[in-house]
Amino acid sequence: MQTTSAERHESTDLEQRDVRALKEYMTTLSLGDDVYSVTTQSGSEYCVGAREGRCTCPDHQYREVECKHIRRVAFATGERPIPAGTDADEVDAQLGQHVEETPKVAATDGGVTLAEFTTGDTDEDECWCDDHDFPCFDCYLEGRRDLYE
């Protein structure tokens, strides 16, 4: 079923796919040549061709929309600036963590600042994933937390 109007998030007037791309736990890994692997919090993995704007997920394949995975890659690589006024505490702490590029934030005057976007995770002794059921990629790799705790 194709939707004709974009769903919007009430507080920021962002499309729901943008909100999910920023807030949901996803890992974005570069596979080279503007191709990325995006693994979601449910463990599903999709291949995103950033240059062509393609994704292997059902949302993109069947609805022909720019899915949250394509948007996640664009936010993580700085191709699409994070909207000004976005609460850093609500953005996934892994955004841009596993790609060479840096997320950018839109300036309130409409320009783009090149300042690095930092999430609310500033405590070096603890990880943001301590408060969540799903471990972050680093904790999983370091063996600090298991996927099925």
N, CA, C and O atoms as a DFTB+ gen file, in Angstrom:
596 C
 N C O
     1  1       0.833      -1.179       0.000
     2  2       0.000       0.000       0.000
     3  2       0.874       1.238       0.000
     4  3       1.646       1.439       0.937
     5  1       0.779       2.046      -0.992
     6  2       1.597       3.241      -1.116
     7  2       0.891       4.412      -0.445
     8  3      -0.304       4.636      -0.639
     9  1       1.660       5.153       0.348
    10  2       1.068       6.315       1.010
    11  2       1.246       7.536       0.130
    12  3       2.247       7.670      -0.574
    13  1       0.268       8.422       0.177
    14  2       0.332       9.609      -0.668
    15  2       0.849      10.825       0.074
    16  3       1.368      11.751      -0.549
    17  1       0.721      10.843       1.381
    18  2       1.240      11.971       2.135
    19  2       2.271      11.482       3.130
    20  3       2.163      10.374       3.656
    21  1       3.272      12.311       3.386
    22  2       4.339      11.931       4.308
    23  2       3.853      12.050       5.744
    24  3       3.266      13.059       6.136
    25  1       4.106      11.008       6.514
    26  2       3.788      11.072       7.936
    27  2       4.818      11.988       8.579
    28  3       5.995      11.944       8.220
    29  1       4.393      12.808       9.515
    30  2       5.315      13.741      10.143
    31  2       5.327      13.561      11.648
    32  3       4.316      13.217      12.260
    33  1       6.492      13.799      12.230
    34  2       6.653      13.746      13.675
    35  2       6.124      15.055      14.233
    36  3       6.504      16.127      13.761
    37  1       5.251      14.984      15.236
    38  2       4.550      16.163      15.730
    39  2       5.468      17.251      16.260
    40  3       5.277      18.422      15.932
    41  1       6.468      16.896      17.077
    42  2       7.246      17.917      17.764
    43  2       8.242      18.636      16.857
    44  3       8.547      19.805      17.096
    45  1       8.759      17.969      15.819
    46  2       9.787      18.591      14.992
    47  2       9.368      18.772      13.544
    48  3      10.108      19.362      12.757
    49  1       8.216      18.285      13.188
    50  2       7.725      18.351      11.818
    51  2       8.651      17.615      10.838
    52  3       8.754      17.991       9.671
    53  1       9.320      16.567      11.324
    54  2      10.137      15.722      10.468
    55  2       9.301      14.550       9.975
    56  3       8.371      14.116      10.654
    57  1       9.625      14.047       8.812
    58  2       8.962      12.848       8.341
    59  2       9.318      11.694       9.274
    60  3      10.422      11.657       9.818
    61  1       8.395      10.755       9.461
    62  2       8.614       9.629      10.375
    63  2       9.836       8.803       9.974
    64  3      10.536       8.289      10.846
    65  1      10.105       8.666       8.695
    66  2      11.278       7.893       8.288
    67  2      12.565       8.609       8.696
    68  3      13.556       7.949       9.009
    69  1      12.571       9.946       8.698
    70  2      13.727      10.701       9.194
    71  2      13.895      10.484      10.696
    72  3      15.008      10.272      11.178
    73  1      12.799      10.536      11.423
    74  2      12.837      10.339      12.876
    75  2      13.388       8.955      13.188
    76  3      14.263       8.814      14.042
    77  1      12.884       7.932      12.501
    78  2      13.365       6.564      12.746
    79  2      14.830       6.422      12.335
    80  3      15.593       5.734      13.012
    81  1      15.232       7.059      11.242
    82  2      16.624       6.984      10.796
    83  2      17.574       7.599      11.819
    84  3      18.716       7.157      11.948
    85  1      17.118       8.605      12.539
    86  2      17.955       9.261      13.540
    87  2      17.905       8.585      14.902
    88  3      18.919       8.531      15.598
    89  1      16.749       8.071      15.293
    90  2      16.568       7.569      16.654
    91  2      16.820       6.074      16.831
    92  3      17.337       5.656      17.867
    93  1      16.466       5.271      15.848
    94  2      16.584       3.828      16.015
    95  2      18.048       3.401      16.003
    96  3      18.889       4.032      15.364
    97  1      18.334       2.319      16.723
    98  2      19.683       1.782      16.783
    99  2      19.974       1.057      15.483
   100  3      19.354       0.041      15.171
   101  1      20.928       1.592      14.726
   102  2      21.339       0.980      13.467
   103  2      22.843       1.131      13.330
   104  3      23.424       2.123      13.771
   105  1      23.454       0.155      12.724
   106  2      24.879       0.224      12.441
   107  2      25.053       0.374      10.939
   108  3      24.498      -0.399      10.158
   109  1      25.824       1.371      10.545
   110  2      26.074       1.645       9.139
   111  2      27.548       1.385       8.855
   112  3      28.419       2.024       9.444
   113  1      27.825       0.452       7.956
   114  2      29.197       0.108       7.593
   115  2      29.401       0.312       6.102
   116  3      28.570      -0.086       5.286
   117  1      30.520       0.938       5.760
   118  2      30.842       1.153       4.355
   119  2      31.354      -0.131       3.734
   120  3      32.208      -0.812       4.302
   121  1      30.821      -0.458       2.552
   122  2      31.288      -1.614       1.795
   123  2      32.125      -1.161       0.599
   124  3      32.620      -1.990      -0.165
   125  1      32.282       0.161       0.438
   126  2      33.051       0.729      -0.668
   127  2      32.149       1.183      -1.797
   128  3      31.032       0.689      -1.950
   129  1      32.642       2.129      -2.588
   130  2      31.923       2.642      -3.760
   131  2      30.515       3.135      -3.434
   132  3      29.577       2.859      -4.182
   133  1      30.353       3.864      -2.322
   134  2      29.059       4.407      -1.907
   135  2      28.007       3.338      -1.664
   136  3      26.814       3.588      -1.833
   137  1      28.440       2.150      -1.270
   138  2      27.536       1.067      -0.895
   139  2      27.742       0.803       0.591
   140  3      28.875       0.712       1.065
   141  1      26.628       0.680       1.324
   142  2      26.676       0.531       2.776
   143  2      25.815      -0.641       3.221
   144  3      24.802      -0.966       2.601
   145  1      26.237      -1.255       4.296
   146  2      25.443      -2.269       4.978
   147  2      24.822      -1.590       6.189
   148  3      25.530      -0.979       6.990
   149  1      23.506      -1.692       6.327
   150  2      22.810      -1.121       7.473
   151  2      22.148      -2.264       8.224
   152  3      21.289      -2.963       7.685
   153  1      22.559      -2.448       9.485
   154  2      21.982      -3.478      10.340
   155  2      21.095      -2.789      11.361
   156  3      21.530      -1.867      12.051
   157  1      19.852      -3.236      11.456
   158  2      18.871      -2.607      12.337
   159  2      18.903      -3.241      13.718
   160  3      19.571      -4.251      13.941
   161  1      18.165      -2.626      14.642
   162  2      18.131      -3.146      16.001
   163  2      17.493      -4.530      16.083
   164  3      17.719      -5.252      17.054
   165  1      16.711      -4.906      15.092
   166  2      16.111      -6.252      15.084
   167  2      17.065      -7.287      14.506
   168  3      16.779      -8.484      14.549
   169  1      18.205      -6.837      13.962
   170  2      19.178      -7.751      13.387
   171  2      19.072      -7.899      11.883
   172  3      19.874      -8.606      11.274
   173  1      18.100      -7.246      11.276
   174  2      17.966      -7.299       9.816
   175  2      19.080      -6.474       9.190
   176  3      19.458      -5.425       9.712
   177  1      19.601      -6.955       8.069
   178  2      20.670      -6.254       7.376
   179  2      20.222      -5.927       5.958
   180  3      19.682      -6.778       5.251
   181  1      20.454      -4.676       5.551
   182  2      20.065      -4.233       4.222
   183  2      21.257      -3.584       3.543
   184  3      22.125      -3.006       4.197
   185  1      21.286      -3.686       2.243
   186  2      22.336      -3.076       1.438
   187  2      21.787      -1.784       0.838
   188  3      20.732      -1.780       0.203
   189  1      22.520      -0.685       1.049
   190  2      22.094       0.623       0.557
   191  2      23.108       1.129      -0.463
   192  3      24.301       1.217      -0.172
   193  1      22.633       1.456      -1.642
   194  2      23.447       2.110      -2.657
   195  2      23.187       3.601      -2.558
   196  3      22.190       4.096      -3.083
   197  1      24.075       4.318      -1.889
   198  2      23.843       5.738      -1.598
   199  2      23.790       6.584      -2.865
   200  3      22.964       7.491      -2.970
   201  1      24.649       6.301      -3.813
   202  2      24.705       7.098      -5.035
   203  2      23.401       6.992      -5.826
   204  3      22.906       7.987      -6.355
   205  1      22.848       5.776      -5.903
   206  2      21.615       5.562      -6.664
   207  2      20.368       5.737      -5.815
   208  3      19.262       5.801      -6.352
   209  1      20.528       5.814      -4.496
   210  2      19.367       5.920      -3.613
   211  2      18.539       4.657      -3.611
   212  3      17.314       4.711      -3.720
   213  1      19.207       3.505      -3.487
   214  2      18.526       2.218      -3.495
   215  2      18.776       1.462      -2.201
   216  3      19.809       1.637      -1.555
   217  1      17.814       0.616      -1.827
   218  2      17.937      -0.208      -0.640
   219  2      17.242      -1.540      -0.893
   220  3      16.290      -1.618      -1.670
   221  1      17.725      -2.578      -0.234
   222  2      17.153      -3.912      -0.414
   223  2      15.979      -4.181       0.523
   224  3      15.429      -5.283       0.503
   225  1      15.576      -3.205       1.345
   226  2      14.470      -3.428       2.287
   227  2      13.116      -3.408       1.569
   228  3      12.984      -2.809       0.502
   229  1      12.115      -4.066       2.160
   230  2      10.782      -4.097       1.551
   231  2      10.137      -2.705       1.418
   232  3       9.412      -2.455       0.455
   233  1      10.392      -1.810       2.363
   234  2       9.802      -0.465       2.295
   235  2      10.211       0.231       1.004
   236  3       9.379       0.838       0.330
   237  1      11.480       0.144       0.665
   238  2      11.963       0.776      -0.565
   239  2      11.560      -0.028      -1.805
   240  3      11.151       0.543      -2.816
   241  1      11.679      -1.350      -1.720
   242  2      11.404      -2.202      -2.872
   243  2       9.948      -2.139      -3.325
   244  3       9.667      -2.073      -4.522
   245  1       9.020      -2.160      -2.361
   246  2       7.606      -2.268      -2.724
   247  2       6.855      -0.943      -2.707
   248  3       5.893      -0.765      -3.455
   249  1       7.281      -0.024      -1.872
   250  2       6.594       1.277      -1.802
   251  2       7.292       2.342      -2.634
   252  3       6.744       3.416      -2.879
   253  1       8.515       2.025      -3.067
   254  2       9.307       2.943      -3.876
   255  2       9.464       4.293      -3.186
   256  3       9.281       5.344      -3.801
   257  1       9.804       4.248      -1.898
   258  2      10.036       5.464      -1.115
   259  2      11.488       5.488      -0.651
   260  3      12.179       4.470      -0.681
   261  1      11.938       6.656      -0.224
   262  2      13.259       6.765       0.381
   263  2      13.127       6.251       1.817
   264  3      12.616       6.958       2.686
   265  1      13.577       5.044       2.061
   266  2      13.387       4.370       3.346
   267  2      14.308       4.936       4.421
   268  3      15.179       5.761       4.142
   269  1      14.102       4.479       5.656
   270  2      14.899       4.955       6.783
   271  2      16.363       4.532       6.651
   272  3      17.236       5.196       7.209
   273  1      16.657       3.453       5.933
   274  2      18.031       2.987       5.784
   275  2      18.813       3.916       4.855
   276  3      19.968       4.244       5.130
   277  1      18.191       4.335       3.768
   278  2      18.818       5.301       2.861
   279  2      19.045       6.612       3.606
   280  3      20.104       7.227       3.479
   281  1      18.057       7.035       4.376
   282  2      18.168       8.272       5.144
   283  2      19.251       8.153       6.212
   284  3      19.992       9.105       6.456
   285  1      19.343       6.977       6.853
   286  2      20.359       6.765       7.889
   287  2      21.757       6.937       7.301
   288  3      22.604       7.605       7.894
   289  1      21.999       6.339       6.140
   290  2      23.293       6.474       5.482
   291  2      23.560       7.941       5.174
   292  3      24.669       8.427       5.396
   293  1      22.565       8.646       4.670
   294  2      22.742      10.065       4.333
   295  2      23.063      10.892       5.574
   296  3      23.926      11.768       5.514
   297  1      22.395      10.639       6.694
   298  2      22.688      11.353       7.943
   299  2      24.074      10.971       8.470
   300  3      24.845      11.843       8.870
   301  1      24.390       9.680       8.473
   302  2      25.657       9.197       9.040
   303  2      26.867       9.717       8.283
   304  3      27.910       9.980       8.881
   305  1      26.734       9.867       6.977
   306  2      27.866      10.307       6.152
   307  2      27.920      11.815       5.969
   308  3      28.856      12.326       5.354
   309  1      26.945      12.530       6.484
   310  2      26.928      13.980       6.330
   311  2      26.357      14.440       5.009
   312  3      26.331      15.639       4.729
   313  1      25.898      13.508       4.190
   314  2      25.282      13.854       2.902
   315  2      23.998      14.654       3.132
   316  3      23.680      15.564       2.366
   317  1      23.273      14.312       4.181
   318  2      22.063      15.032       4.576
   319  2      22.307      15.578       5.982
   320  3      22.590      14.806       6.899
   321  1      22.204      16.880       6.165
   322  2      22.426      17.426       7.513
   323  2      21.297      17.073       8.470
   324  3      20.129      17.010       8.087
   325  1      21.670      16.847       9.712
   326  2      20.689      16.603      10.760
   327  2      19.966      17.921      10.994
   328  3      20.622      18.951      11.148
   329  1      18.644      17.924      11.026
   330  2      17.905      19.179      11.174
   331  2      18.309      19.954      12.431
   332  3      18.498      19.375      13.501
   333  1      18.436      21.264      12.279
   334  2      18.768      22.128      13.414
   335  2      17.718      21.949      14.498
   336  3      16.534      21.784      14.203
   337  1      18.144      21.979      15.726
   338  2      17.217      21.846      16.838
   339  2      16.931      20.419      17.221
   340  3      16.159      20.177      18.149
   341  1      17.538      19.449      16.529
   342  2      17.347      18.050      16.886
   343  2      18.004      17.801      18.231
   344  3      19.164      18.159      18.433
   345  1      17.276      17.192      19.147
   346  2      17.785      16.892      20.480
   347  2      18.815      15.768      20.384
   348  3      18.479      14.642      20.016
   349  1      20.068      16.077      20.716
   350  2      21.150      15.107      20.611
   351  2      20.911      13.882      21.487
   352  3      21.384      12.793      21.161
   353  1      20.190      14.040      22.583
   354  2      19.916      12.904      23.466
   355  2      18.972      11.892      22.834
   356  3      18.919      10.741      23.268
   357  1      18.229      12.305      21.817
   358  2      17.281      11.402      21.164
   359  2      17.872      10.711      19.940
   360  3      17.252       9.804      19.383
   361  1      19.058      11.127      19.516
   362  2      19.692      10.550      18.334
   363  2      20.518       9.337      18.744
   364  3      21.194       9.358      19.773
   365  1      20.462       8.285      17.942
   366  2      21.227       7.074      18.197
   367  2      22.708       7.428      18.346
   368  3      23.278       8.092      17.481
   369  1      23.318       6.994      19.423
   370  2      24.717       7.302      19.714
   371  2      25.675       6.721      18.670
   372  3      26.821       7.161      18.579
   373  1      25.223       5.738      17.882
   374  2      26.083       5.133      16.869
   375  2      26.063       5.873      15.534
   376  3      26.782       5.492      14.610
   377  1      25.264       6.910      15.419
   378  2      25.149       7.623      14.141
   379  2      26.521       8.095      13.680
   380  3      27.170       8.889      14.360
   381  1      26.954       7.615      12.544
   382  2      28.225       8.033      11.964
   383  2      29.445       7.404      12.599
   384  3      30.569       7.725      12.212
   385  1      29.262       6.524      13.554
   386  2      30.381       5.963      14.293
   387  2      31.243       5.020      13.459
   388  3      32.448       4.930      13.699
   389  1      30.673       4.325      12.504
   390  2      31.411       3.301      11.773
   391  2      31.655       3.660      10.314
   392  3      31.914       2.779       9.494
   393  1      31.576       4.941       9.984
   394  2      31.888       5.402       8.631
   395  2      32.957       6.484       8.741
   396  3      33.102       7.113       9.789
   397  1      33.698       6.699       7.669
   398  2      34.768       7.692       7.692
   399  2      34.231       9.124       7.693
   400  3      34.857      10.015       8.266
   401  1      33.100       9.348       7.070
   402  2      32.545      10.691       6.989
   403  2      31.966      11.094       8.347
   404  3      31.837      10.266       9.249
   405  1      31.620      12.376       8.476
   406  2      31.110      12.899       9.740
   407  2      29.708      13.470       9.547
   408  3      29.469      14.212       8.594
   409  1      28.774      13.129      10.446
   410  2      27.443      13.746      10.364
   411  2      27.554      15.264      10.502
   412  3      28.427      15.773      11.205
   413  1      26.669      15.967       9.828
   414  2      26.641      17.435       9.884
   415  2      25.281      17.878      10.399
   416  3      24.295      17.147      10.295
   417  1      25.240      19.065      10.948
   418  2      24.000      19.605      11.493
   419  2      23.613      20.839      10.694
   420  3      24.456      21.686      10.400
   421  1      22.340      20.939      10.344
   422  2      21.862      22.126       9.638
   423  2      21.875      23.304      10.593
   424  3      21.445      23.181      11.740
   425  1      22.361      24.439      10.132
   426  2      22.371      25.649      10.945
   427  2      20.974      26.259      10.938
   428  3      20.195      26.039      10.011
   429  1      20.670      27.014      11.963
   430  2      19.333      27.596      12.061
   431  2      19.068      28.618      10.967
   432  3      17.911      28.923      10.679
   433  1      20.128      29.157      10.346
   434  2      19.930      30.120       9.273
   435  2      19.792      29.455       7.911
   436  3      19.743      30.132       6.883
   437  1      19.727      28.105       7.908
   438  2      19.555      27.385       6.651
   439  2      20.852      26.865       6.084
   440  3      20.835      26.032       5.177
   441  1      21.992      27.338       6.597
   442  2      23.285      26.850       6.139
   443  2      23.599      25.522       6.794
   444  3      22.766      24.959       7.504
   445  1      24.788      25.026       6.558
   446  2      25.200      23.759       7.154
   447  2      26.493      24.000       7.916
   448  3      27.458      24.530       7.367
   449  1      26.506      23.612       9.168
   450  2      27.722      23.710       9.955
   451  2      28.510      22.423       9.788
   452  3      27.927      21.343       9.696
   453  1      29.810      22.532       9.750
   454  2      30.650      21.352       9.615
   455  2      31.040      20.790      10.968
   456  3      31.805      19.829      11.051
   457  1      30.515      21.386      12.027
   458  2      30.808      20.885      13.373
   459  2      30.298      19.464      13.502
   460  3      29.241      19.115      12.977
   461  1      31.056      18.660      14.202
   462  2      30.678      17.270      14.397
   463  2      29.468      17.189      15.311
   464  3      29.407      17.870      16.334
   465  1      28.518      16.366      14.943
   466  2      27.328      16.166      15.767
   467  2      27.677      15.185      16.865
   468  3      28.174      14.093      16.590
   469  1      27.424      15.560      18.099
   470  2      27.681      14.652      19.209
   471  2      26.375      14.334      19.897
   472  3      25.533      15.207      20.108
   473  1      26.222      13.084      20.238
   474  2      25.013      12.652      20.922
   475  2      25.161      12.916      22.408
   476  3      26.199      13.401      22.860
   477  1      24.137      12.602      23.154
   478  2      24.149      12.841      24.588
   479  2      25.036      11.893      25.362
   480  3      25.146      12.037      26.580
   481  1      25.677      10.923      24.716
   482  2      26.524       9.951      25.397
   483  2      27.896      10.557      25.661
   484  3      28.750      10.562      24.775
   485  1      28.117      11.069      26.877
   486  2      29.392      11.682      27.213
   487  2      30.081      10.980      28.375
   488  3      31.205      11.349      28.715
   489  1      29.466       9.997      28.990
   490  2      30.040       9.283      30.120
   491  2      30.959       8.194      29.597
   492  3      30.497       7.235      28.978
   493  1      32.278       8.335      29.844
   494  2      33.234       7.379      29.305
   495  2      33.253       6.067      30.072
   496  3      33.662       5.047      29.517
   497  1      32.818       6.059      31.350
   498  2      32.855       4.844      32.153
   499  2      31.714       3.901      31.814
   500  3      31.856       2.686      31.957
   501  1      30.605       4.427      31.376
   502  2      29.449       3.624      31.041
   503  2      29.083       3.876      29.586
   504  3      29.466       4.887      28.997
   505  1      28.351       2.959      29.031
   506  2      27.931       3.102      27.635
   507  2      26.442       3.405      27.587
   508  3      25.701       3.013      28.489
   509  1      25.999       4.095      26.551
   510  2      24.583       4.416      26.396
   511  2      23.735       3.157      26.333
   512  3      22.561       3.181      26.702
   513  1      24.314       2.064      25.873
   514  2      23.517       0.845      25.715
   515  2      23.256       0.149      27.048
   516  3      22.479      -0.804      27.099
   517  1      23.892       0.609      28.129
   518  2      23.627       0.029      29.447
   519  2      22.158       0.195      29.841
   520  3      21.617      -0.609      30.599
   521  1      21.522       1.242      29.320
   522  2      20.124       1.519      29.650
   523  2      19.147       0.911      28.648
   524  3      17.945       1.164      28.725
   525  1      19.654       0.107      27.704
   526  2      18.808      -0.462      26.661
   527  2      18.967      -1.977      26.621
   528  3      19.951      -2.524      27.118
   529  1      17.996      -2.636      26.031
   530  2      18.026      -4.087      25.921
   531  2      18.990      -4.572      24.840
   532  3      19.407      -5.730      24.854
   533  1      19.341      -3.699      23.915
   534  2      20.154      -4.100      22.774
   535  2      21.541      -3.463      22.893
   536  3      21.627      -2.250      23.084
   537  1      22.637      -4.237      22.788
   538  2      23.977      -3.657      22.937
   539  2      24.387      -2.854      21.712
   540  3      23.940      -3.121      20.597
   541  1      25.245      -1.867      21.940
   542  2      25.806      -1.132      20.810
   543  2      26.844      -2.021      20.124
   544  3      27.255      -3.043      20.672
   545  1      27.254      -1.634      18.951
   546  2      28.181      -2.435      18.155
   547  2      29.512      -2.623      18.876
   548  3      30.048      -3.731      18.887
   549  1      30.059      -1.562      19.480
   550  2      31.344      -1.653      20.165
   551  2      31.290      -2.608      21.350
   552  3      32.191      -3.429      21.521
   553  1      30.238      -2.512      22.176
   554  2      30.108      -3.407      23.332
   555  2      29.973      -4.860      22.893
   556  3      30.507      -5.764      23.534
   557  1      29.258      -5.072      21.803
   558  2      29.110      -6.427      21.279
   559  2      30.459      -6.968      20.799
   560  3      30.824      -8.102      21.112
   561  1      31.202      -6.151      20.034
   562  2      32.493      -6.591      19.506
   563  2      33.505      -6.838      20.630
   564  3      34.291      -7.784      20.565
   565  1      33.482      -5.986      21.659
   566  2      34.433      -6.125      22.763
   567  2      34.028      -7.218      23.739
   568  3      34.771      -7.512      24.676
   569  1      32.864      -7.827      23.537
   570  2      32.403      -8.875      24.413
   571  2      31.853      -8.369      25.734
   572  3      31.637      -9.143      26.666
   573  1      31.625      -7.060      25.808
   574  2      31.101      -6.473      27.039
   575  2      29.638      -6.850      27.255
   576  3      29.188      -7.019      28.388
   577  1      28.907      -6.978      26.157
   578  2      27.502      -7.378      26.240
   579  2      27.205      -8.356      25.132
   580  3      27.759      -8.259      24.038
   581  1      26.337      -9.292      25.414
   582  2      25.921     -10.298      24.454
   583  2      24.610      -9.860      23.816
   584  3      23.803      -9.190      24.460
   585  1      24.393     -10.225      22.582
   586  2      23.144      -9.874      21.896
   587  2      21.933     -10.456      22.593
   588  3      20.850      -9.873      22.534
   589  1      22.089     -11.591      23.253
   590  2      20.953     -12.284      23.817
   591  2      21.004     -12.349      25.341
   592  3      20.656     -13.370      25.934
   593  1      21.435     -11.270      25.968
   594  2      21.471     -11.235      27.441
   595  2      20.097     -11.354      28.011
   596  3      19.932     -11.345      29.231
